[in-house]
Amino acid sequence: MTSDIRNYNLVSKLFHWGSAVLILGMIVVGLMMEDMEGPEKFELMGLHKSFGALLLFIVIARILNRFLNPVDDLPEMTAKNIKLAKMGHGLLYLCMLIMPISGILMSQSGGHAVSMFGWELPTLVGKEHDFHEFTEGVHGVTANVLILLILGHAGAAIYHHIFMKDRTLLRMGLRKL
Ligand code: HEM
Ligand code: HEM
């Protein structure tokens, strides 16, 4: 049986929607932490760090899966829009990698261990003030870029569905086309 590579397969769909939920949760929790103090902040930060470290592994697996299960370009899309969508997806992948990596490096260079639900990650950098400041900046700036990209990306998907009435959103849907 040959598969229809115009559609995302189930693994790709589960990766997409699973990581979308986790990333949106990470952004909400990250922004909430900014206005908090005391033990609650550190409890939430522990969860943010565990889920964030988990996301690094999920995103790496997702990128590998993307190369193993490619999809065709949609024939109804113009060459310019295909290019734009691919650029957007590339930037989303880049931000999805930079966020957990900068988070881990920021914590470790600040002198804090990172554990993923109790399992401590190897130390990649020791305590280092300047590098901590740098990675903290990267984490904050990339978070804002990621939020803008997600808004544009979700907006484009909804625009395709409602106004262009094409298969763009449906082929990422959990129902079989
Ligand atoms: C996809 C993964 C991640 C996303 C989307 C994310 C998102 C965010 C956001 C939106 C903020 C608030 C922005 C700011 O404070 O400037 C934040 C703060 C923070 N994140 Fe993450 N994060 C991720 C992964 C991680 C990881 C893996 C760690 C550590 C192991 C981490 C540690 C922190 C810490 C310590 C803060 C507070 C920084 C501060 O108060 O300046 N994050 N994160
Ligand atoms: C955290 C949020 C999200 C992230 C990080 C994200 C990321 C991505 C990435 C990287 C791709 C490219 C997949 C590939 O490699 O081909 C993609 C595809 C897609 N996403 Fe998202 N996404 C998010 C949320 C959403 C939301 C909320 C929607 C719908 C409203 C959506 C709709 C789609 C659709 C329809 C595609 C397929 C596009 C196509 O076939 O050209 N995504 N997403």
Coordinates of C-alpha atoms and ligand atoms in Angstrom, one line a residue:
M1 CA 0.0 0.0 0.0
T2 CA 1.4 3.4 -0.8
S3 CA 0.8 6.2 1.6
D4 CA -0.6 9.6 0.5
I5 CA 2.2 12.0 1.1
R6 CA 0.0 15.0 0.5
N7 CA -1.2 14.4 4.1
Y8 CA 0.7 14.4 7.4
N9 CA 0.7 10.9 8.9
L10 CA -0.6 10.2 12.4
V11 CA 2.9 10.4 14.0
S12 CA 3.5 13.8 12.5
K13 CA 0.0 15.0 13.6
L14 CA 0.5 13.7 17.2
F15 CA 3.9 15.5 17.3
H16 CA 2.4 18.7 16.0
W17 CA -0.6 18.9 18.3
G18 CA 1.2 17.4 21.3
S19 CA 4.1 19.9 21.1
A20 CA 1.7 22.8 20.4
V21 CA -0.2 22.1 23.7
L22 CA 3.1 21.7 25.6
I23 CA 4.7 24.8 24.1
L24 CA 1.6 27.0 24.7
G25 CA 1.6 25.8 28.3
M26 CA 5.3 26.6 28.6
I27 CA 4.8 30.1 27.4
V28 CA 1.8 30.7 29.7
V29 CA 3.7 29.3 32.7
G30 CA 6.9 31.2 31.7
L31 CA 5.0 34.5 31.6
M32 CA 3.2 33.7 34.9
M33 CA 6.5 33.1 36.7
E34 CA 7.7 36.6 35.9
D35 CA 5.1 38.1 38.2
M36 CA 5.5 35.6 41.0
E37 CA 7.7 35.4 44.2
G38 CA 8.4 32.9 46.9
P39 CA 7.9 29.1 47.0
E40 CA 5.1 29.0 44.5
K41 CA 7.4 30.6 41.9
F42 CA 10.0 27.9 42.5
E43 CA 7.5 25.1 42.3
L44 CA 6.2 26.4 39.0
M45 CA 9.8 26.9 37.8
G46 CA 10.6 23.2 38.6
L47 CA 7.7 22.1 36.4
H48 CA 8.7 24.6 33.6
K49 CA 12.2 23.2 33.6
S50 CA 11.1 19.5 33.6
F51 CA 8.6 20.0 30.8
G52 CA 11.0 22.3 28.9
A53 CA 13.8 19.7 29.1
L54 CA 11.3 17.0 27.9
L55 CA 10.4 19.3 25.0
L56 CA 14.0 19.3 23.8
F57 CA 13.9 15.5 23.3
I58 CA 10.4 15.7 21.8
V59 CA 11.5 18.4 19.3
I60 CA 14.6 16.5 18.3
A61 CA 12.4 13.3 17.7
R62 CA 9.9 15.5 15.8
I63 CA 12.6 16.9 13.5
L64 CA 13.9 13.4 12.8
N65 CA 10.4 12.2 12.0
R66 CA 9.9 15.2 9.7
F67 CA 12.8 13.9 7.5
L68 CA 11.6 10.3 7.6
N69 CA 8.0 11.3 6.8
P70 CA 8.0 14.3 4.4
V71 CA 4.8 15.7 2.9
D72 CA 4.3 17.1 -0.6
D73 CA 3.6 20.7 -1.2
L74 CA -0.1 21.4 -1.7
P75 CA -0.8 21.9 -5.4
E76 CA -3.4 24.6 -4.8
M77 CA -0.8 26.9 -3.1
T78 CA 1.2 29.4 -5.0
A79 CA 5.0 29.0 -5.1
K80 CA 5.4 32.3 -3.1
N81 CA 3.1 31.1 -0.3
I82 CA 4.8 27.7 -0.2
K83 CA 8.2 29.4 0.3
L84 CA 6.7 31.7 3.0
A85 CA 5.2 28.8 4.8
K86 CA 8.4 26.8 4.7
M87 CA 10.4 29.8 6.0
G88 CA 7.8 30.2 8.9
H89 CA 8.1 26.5 9.7
G90 CA 11.9 26.6 9.6
L91 CA 11.8 29.5 12.1
L92 CA 9.3 27.7 14.3
Y93 CA 11.6 24.7 14.5
L94 CA 14.6 27.0 15.2
C95 CA 12.8 28.7 18.1
M96 CA 11.6 25.3 19.4
L97 CA 15.2 24.3 19.7
I98 CA 16.6 27.5 21.0
M99 CA 14.0 27.8 23.8
P100 CA 14.9 24.6 25.7
I101 CA 18.6 24.8 25.0
S102 CA 18.9 28.4 26.2
G103 CA 16.7 27.5 29.2
I104 CA 19.0 24.7 30.2
L105 CA 22.2 26.7 29.7
M106 CA 20.6 29.7 31.6
S107 CA 19.8 27.6 34.6
Q108 CA 23.2 25.8 34.7
S109 CA 25.2 29.0 34.2
G110 CA 23.2 30.5 37.0
G111 CA 24.4 27.7 39.3
H112 CA 21.1 25.7 39.3
A113 CA 20.9 22.1 38.3
V114 CA 18.3 21.0 35.7
S115 CA 16.3 17.9 36.4
M116 CA 13.7 16.4 34.2
F117 CA 11.1 14.9 36.5
G118 CA 13.8 13.8 39.0
W119 CA 16.5 12.8 36.5
E120 CA 19.3 15.3 36.6
L121 CA 20.7 16.4 33.2
P122 CA 24.5 16.4 32.7
T123 CA 26.2 19.7 33.5
L124 CA 27.1 21.4 30.2
V125 CA 28.3 24.7 31.7
G126 CA 29.4 25.8 35.1
K127 CA 28.3 28.9 37.0
E128 CA 29.2 31.9 34.9
H129 CA 27.6 35.3 35.4
D130 CA 28.0 36.8 31.9
F131 CA 26.9 33.7 30.1
H132 CA 23.9 33.5 32.4
E133 CA 22.9 37.0 31.5
F134 CA 23.4 36.2 27.8
T135 CA 21.3 33.0 27.8
E136 CA 18.6 34.7 29.9
G137 CA 18.4 37.4 27.2
V138 CA 18.2 34.8 24.4
H139 CA 15.4 32.9 26.3
G140 CA 13.4 36.1 26.7
V141 CA 13.8 37.4 23.2
T142 CA 13.3 34.1 21.5
A143 CA 10.1 33.6 23.6
N144 CA 8.7 36.8 22.1
V145 CA 9.7 35.9 18.6
L146 CA 8.1 32.5 19.0
I147 CA 4.8 34.0 20.2
L148 CA 4.7 36.2 17.1
L149 CA 5.5 33.3 14.8
I150 CA 2.8 31.2 16.4
L151 CA 0.2 34.0 16.0
G152 CA 1.1 34.4 12.4
H153 CA 1.2 30.6 11.8
A154 CA -2.2 29.8 13.5
G155 CA -3.7 32.9 11.8
A156 CA -2.5 31.7 8.4
A157 CA -3.9 28.2 9.0
I158 CA -7.3 29.6 10.0
Y159 CA -7.3 32.0 7.0
H160 CA -6.6 29.0 4.7
H161 CA -9.5 27.1 6.2
I162 CA -12.1 29.8 6.3
F163 CA -11.3 32.0 3.4
M164 CA -9.4 29.9 0.9
K165 CA -11.3 26.7 1.9
D166 CA -8.4 24.4 1.1
R167 CA -6.9 21.4 2.8
T168 CA -4.1 23.1 4.7
L169 CA -5.7 22.8 8.1
L170 CA -7.5 19.6 7.4
R171 CA -4.4 17.7 6.5
M172 CA -3.0 18.5 9.9
G173 CA -6.3 17.5 11.5
L174 CA -6.6 14.4 13.7
R175 CA -9.5 13.0 11.5
K176 CA -8.5 10.9 8.5
L177 CA -9.0 12.9 5.3
Ligands
HEM1 C1 10.0 25.1 24.6 C2 10.6 25.3 25.8 C3 10.4 26.6 26.6 C4 9.6 27.7 26.4 C5 8.5 27.9 25.3 C6 9.8 28.6 27.5 C7 9.2 29.8 27.7 C8 9.5 30.7 28.7 C9 8.9 32.1 28.8 C10 7.8 32.6 27.9 C11 9.5 32.7 29.9 C12 9.2 34.1 30.4 C13 10.0 35.1 29.6 C14 11.1 35.7 30.4 O1 11.2 35.5 31.6 O2 11.9 36.5 29.8 C15 10.4 31.7 30.4 C16 11.2 32.0 31.6 C17 12.0 31.1 32.1 N1 12.4 29.8 31.6 FE1 11.6 29.0 30.0 N2 10.8 28.1 28.3 C18 11.2 26.8 27.8 C19 12.2 26.0 28.3 C20 12.9 26.2 29.5 C21 13.8 25.3 30.0 C22 14.2 23.9 29.4 C23 14.3 25.9 31.2 C24 15.3 25.4 32.2 C25 15.8 24.1 32.2 C26 13.6 27.1 31.3 C27 13.9 28.0 32.4 C28 13.2 29.2 32.5 C29 13.5 30.1 33.6 C30 14.4 29.8 34.8 C31 12.7 31.3 33.4 C32 12.7 32.5 34.3 C33 13.7 33.5 33.8 C34 13.6 34.8 34.4 O3 12.9 34.9 35.5 O4 14.2 35.7 33.9 N3 12.8 27.3 30.3 N4 10.4 30.6 29.7
HEM2 C1 2.9 26.1 19.7 C2 2.2 26.2 18.6 C3 2.6 25.7 17.2 C4 3.8 25.3 16.7 C5 5.2 25.4 17.4 C6 3.6 24.8 15.4 C7 4.6 24.4 14.5 C8 4.4 23.9 13.2 C9 5.4 23.4 12.3 C10 6.9 23.5 12.6 C11 4.8 23.0 11.2 C12 5.5 22.4 10.0 C13 5.4 20.9 9.9 C14 6.3 20.4 8.8 O1 7.4 20.1 9.1 O2 5.8 20.3 7.6 C15 3.4 23.1 11.4 C16 2.4 22.8 10.4 C17 1.1 23.1 10.6 N1 0.5 23.8 11.7 FE1 1.4 24.3 13.4 N2 2.3 24.9 15.1 C18 1.6 25.4 16.2 C19 0.3 25.6 16.4 C20 -0.7 25.5 15.4 C21 -2.0 25.9 15.5 C22 -2.7 26.5 16.7 C23 -2.6 25.6 14.3 C24 -4.0 25.9 13.8 C25 -4.8 26.9 14.1 C26 -1.6 25.0 13.4 C27 -1.8 24.6 12.1 C28 -0.8 24.0 11.3 C29 -1.1 23.5 10.0 C30 -2.4 23.5 9.3 C31 0.1 22.9 9.5 C32 0.4 22.3 8.2 C33 0.8 23.4 7.2 C34 1.0 22.8 5.8 O3 0.6 21.7 5.5 O4 1.7 23.5 5.0 N3 -0.4 25.0 14.1 N4 3.2 23.7 12.6

